[in-house]
XYZ file of C-alpha atoms in Angstrom:
298
model
C 0.000 0.000 0.000
C 1.106 3.549 -0.688
C 1.941 5.769 2.296
C -0.826 8.280 2.993
C 0.380 11.889 3.178
C -1.773 14.621 4.699
C -1.188 18.055 3.160
C -1.969 21.276 5.045
C -4.522 23.279 3.015
C -3.901 26.663 1.444
C -6.332 29.364 2.555
C -7.912 32.074 0.385
C -9.425 34.557 2.832
C -11.004 36.763 0.142
C -12.763 33.808 -1.464
C -13.542 32.215 1.927
C -12.113 28.937 0.656
C -9.357 26.381 1.040
C -7.499 25.052 -1.974
C -4.367 23.237 -3.140
C -1.590 23.823 -5.682
C -1.216 20.757 -7.905
C 2.568 20.703 -7.389
C 2.216 19.541 -3.791
C -0.088 16.710 -4.836
C 2.003 15.823 -7.885
C 5.236 15.768 -5.890
C 3.765 13.242 -3.460
C 2.047 11.157 -6.140
C 5.089 10.974 -8.420
C 7.189 9.858 -5.444
C 4.833 6.960 -4.729
C 2.613 8.434 -2.028
C -1.141 8.922 -1.731
C -1.814 12.604 -0.952
C -4.936 14.275 0.386
C -5.723 17.827 1.464
C -6.611 18.064 5.140
C -9.668 20.080 6.227
C -9.370 23.381 8.066
C -10.648 22.372 11.486
C -9.883 23.099 15.136
C -11.708 20.040 16.478
C -9.097 18.069 18.415
C -10.796 14.701 17.930
C -10.937 15.247 14.180
C -7.284 16.323 14.124
C -6.255 13.282 16.155
C -8.035 10.996 13.700
C -6.532 12.786 10.698
C -2.983 12.480 12.005
C -3.515 8.837 12.984
C -4.571 7.977 9.443
C -1.494 9.653 7.925
C 1.935 8.139 7.403
C 3.420 11.637 7.014
C 2.485 15.333 6.992
C 3.425 18.018 4.450
C 3.395 21.601 5.757
C 2.850 23.904 2.790
C 3.381 27.566 1.952
C 0.794 30.193 2.777
C 0.142 33.128 5.077
C 2.670 34.543 7.519
C 3.118 32.752 10.817
C 1.605 34.903 13.564
C 4.389 36.754 15.458
C 2.488 36.109 18.689
C 3.551 32.483 18.339
C 7.170 33.515 18.957
C 6.312 36.205 21.518
C 6.596 39.227 19.253
C 4.159 41.914 18.200
C 3.500 42.395 14.479
C 5.870 45.024 13.100
C 3.789 45.918 10.089
C 0.176 46.064 9.052
C 1.366 44.154 5.988
C 1.887 40.995 8.036
C -0.719 38.609 6.621
C -1.720 36.043 9.251
C -4.570 33.581 9.553
C -4.953 32.373 13.162
C -7.116 29.362 12.264
C -4.275 28.015 10.106
C -1.763 28.568 12.922
C -4.035 26.682 15.329
C -4.567 23.785 12.919
C -0.871 23.409 12.183
C 0.072 23.686 15.857
C -2.199 20.805 16.818
C -1.190 18.662 13.845
C 2.526 19.276 14.351
C 2.397 18.562 18.087
C 0.708 15.204 17.586
C 2.700 14.122 14.522
C 6.003 15.151 16.116
C 5.202 13.280 19.317
C 4.368 10.170 17.288
C 7.623 10.530 15.337
C 5.799 10.672 12.006
C 7.719 12.055 9.018
C 7.216 15.798 8.536
C 8.250 17.909 5.544
C 7.920 21.697 5.430
C 8.017 24.022 2.414
C 8.328 27.853 2.594
C 5.854 28.769 5.354
C 6.411 25.157 6.410
C 10.036 25.758 7.446
C 9.003 28.936 9.231
C 6.157 27.271 11.099
C 8.206 24.233 12.129
C 10.926 26.502 13.485
C 8.384 28.523 15.485
C 6.529 25.423 16.703
C 9.786 24.127 18.161
C 10.648 27.414 19.882
C 12.523 29.439 17.260
C 11.777 32.875 15.842
C 11.413 34.528 12.432
C 12.341 37.643 10.567
C 8.901 39.211 10.206
C 9.908 41.087 7.044
C 13.234 40.558 5.308
C 13.376 43.910 3.433
C 12.884 45.689 6.757
C 14.997 43.528 9.085
C 17.615 41.788 6.948
C 20.114 43.712 4.849
C 20.902 41.734 1.702
C 21.736 42.048 -1.971
C 19.462 39.069 -2.679
C 15.795 39.699 -3.358
C 14.125 36.630 -1.874
C 10.827 37.354 -3.676
C 11.475 36.424 -7.281
C 9.304 37.407 -10.213
C 7.560 35.031 -12.608
C 8.167 32.324 -13.675
C 8.493 30.583 -10.297
C 9.844 27.317 -11.715
C 13.207 28.871 -12.548
C 16.254 29.139 -10.239
C 16.696 32.539 -8.579
C 19.717 32.273 -6.293
C 22.125 29.655 -4.960
C 22.335 28.031 -1.547
C 25.267 26.280 0.078
C 24.573 22.800 1.420
C 26.235 22.150 4.767
C 28.671 19.261 4.692
C 27.605 15.926 6.207
C 23.948 16.918 6.545
C 21.287 14.607 5.085
C 20.453 17.123 2.346
C 24.078 17.370 1.158
C 24.351 13.587 1.154
C 21.079 13.232 -0.764
C 21.970 15.709 -3.508
C 25.680 14.856 -3.646
C 26.884 18.440 -3.965
C 27.741 21.467 -1.877
C 25.734 24.075 -3.797
C 22.414 24.177 -5.664
C 20.273 26.832 -7.350
C 16.770 27.321 -5.941
C 13.692 29.398 -6.596
C 12.553 31.821 -3.907
C 9.330 33.568 -2.946
C 9.105 34.664 0.694
C 9.413 37.776 2.833
C 9.763 35.970 6.181
C 12.475 33.490 7.170
C 14.122 31.645 10.047
C 15.825 34.111 12.393
C 16.810 32.188 15.520
C 16.663 28.446 14.807
C 14.833 26.349 17.389
C 16.809 24.188 19.777
C 17.033 20.738 18.231
C 16.911 21.952 14.626
C 20.098 21.866 12.539
C 20.626 24.004 9.402
C 21.240 22.079 6.178
C 21.477 24.937 3.660
C 22.415 28.627 3.789
C 22.108 31.320 1.124
C 24.966 33.616 0.133
C 23.610 36.300 2.468
C 23.698 33.791 5.377
C 19.949 33.178 5.563
C 18.960 29.682 6.719
C 17.348 27.886 3.783
C 16.877 24.315 5.072
C 16.693 22.607 8.469
C 16.237 19.151 9.968
C 15.817 17.452 13.335
C 18.561 14.819 13.706
C 16.743 13.142 16.604
C 13.601 12.342 14.620
C 12.756 9.794 11.963
C 12.286 12.549 9.352
C 11.701 16.235 10.052
C 13.012 18.277 7.120
C 12.049 21.695 5.793
C 13.197 23.975 2.984
C 12.592 27.663 2.304
C 12.334 27.318 -1.470
C 9.519 25.777 -3.559
C 10.335 22.316 -4.985
C 6.644 21.811 -5.808
C 7.017 24.384 -8.594
C 10.018 22.694 -10.202
C 9.081 19.039 -10.555
C 9.292 18.985 -14.350
C 12.712 20.573 -14.749
C 14.613 19.928 -11.516
C 15.834 16.530 -10.348
C 16.694 17.881 -6.886
C 13.065 18.850 -6.325
C 11.920 15.354 -7.225
C 14.548 13.875 -4.899
C 13.212 15.908 -1.985
C 9.686 14.572 -2.430
C 10.939 11.029 -3.014
C 13.043 11.055 0.155
C 10.091 12.324 2.186
C 7.653 9.758 0.796
C 10.170 6.941 1.255
C 10.551 7.982 4.901
C 6.791 7.572 5.292
C 6.857 3.935 4.246
C 6.427 1.445 7.100
C 9.356 -0.412 8.581
C 9.455 -4.196 8.565
C 9.739 -5.586 12.081
C 12.395 -8.279 12.319
C 12.597 -8.698 16.061
C 11.501 -7.163 19.342
C 14.210 -7.839 21.877
C 11.888 -7.933 24.862
C 10.121 -10.865 26.440
C 6.692 -9.293 26.649
C 3.498 -11.329 26.606
C 0.819 -9.429 24.728
C -2.749 -10.641 24.529
C -4.614 -10.079 21.293
C -5.231 -6.340 20.882
C -3.896 -5.706 24.380
C -1.714 -2.651 24.725
C 1.147 -2.248 27.190
C 3.897 0.241 27.757
C 7.308 -1.412 27.438
C 10.953 -0.598 27.093
C 12.213 -2.365 24.000
C 14.911 -2.543 21.369
C 13.308 -3.113 17.974
C 15.215 -4.398 14.962
C 13.628 -3.292 11.690
C 14.319 -2.849 8.008
C 14.119 0.747 6.846
C 12.791 1.892 3.467
C 16.199 1.205 1.855
C 16.233 -2.364 3.163
C 18.879 -1.688 5.803
C 18.543 -3.247 9.238
C 18.180 -0.652 11.982
C 17.554 -0.785 15.691
C 15.179 1.608 17.424
C 16.083 2.178 21.039
C 14.629 4.779 23.387
C 16.211 4.117 26.789
C 14.608 7.131 28.437
C 11.177 6.819 26.875
C 8.429 4.232 26.775
C 7.770 2.503 23.506
C 4.154 1.682 22.916
C 4.038 -1.839 21.517
C 1.040 -3.900 20.522
C 0.972 -7.328 18.916
C -2.137 -8.090 16.894
C -2.749 -11.394 15.179
C -4.717 -11.181 11.939
C -5.222 -14.625 10.454
C -1.771 -16.229 10.338
C 0.010 -12.849 10.291
C 1.298 -10.953 13.305
C 1.461 -7.170 13.019
C 3.404 -5.073 15.517
C 2.280 -1.533 16.241
C 5.354 0.159 17.695
C 5.319 3.778 18.849
C 2.126 4.427 16.919
C 3.218 2.959 13.570
C 2.073 -0.284 11.992
C 5.106 -2.370 11.120
C 4.370 -5.425 9.013
């Protein structure tokens, strides 16, 4: 089965509607995932169910992240925020992050993830950040606009196999102080953070540029979506190194070392010595399925 990817909706306030750019959907679909646009809701039970049914979450571009979220007052009347979107993303991110589900952020996505984890933003680059680079390019948006340097030994540099790439760019806010736990992966020539990741999580990546606009003409953009979707695929459980007797559909909290195969077929061990792993063994016919830390592992 294809991994199911929930995509944060785009909001059109003037039209009182939510919508989706096809590039987000196409990027997921072409990479082997099954995308769907999530509803704009603040109902916690609905959000819990939505996150539970997803194998990964894509945080899209959109309105500015509310400065109140990083304890600042808006500097300009031009700051375009939508509190309902902030609330939705906050609840989704908190639950998905706690469950260690793969998360990918694009444009507003990198900004929101940084804020959600305790970082701050430049509210307006032209006003707060002196640079020769205009980070809001003109049409067409599928063309490279400036270069970014990939930081050595980060997952992004290893994925793309280079130390510099050209990216498109359309944003007036950006990461200012990176959140504790987030590591930069790419920096522009004017020293603006362009990509981040959380090395302690299964997959939490975010980029400031727009790979969804460049799928047809940029292999790096396709690689980003493919890596995200691959990270959303379930692990294969090989062994649980813990003598725990589970009854059918009975759930216990256990400390365990779990040997699995990752999406590249490599054997890995998951060990959380300071945290409880939630493990459940369910027998379906002659098959046994382990649900470890909220994920079904076949």
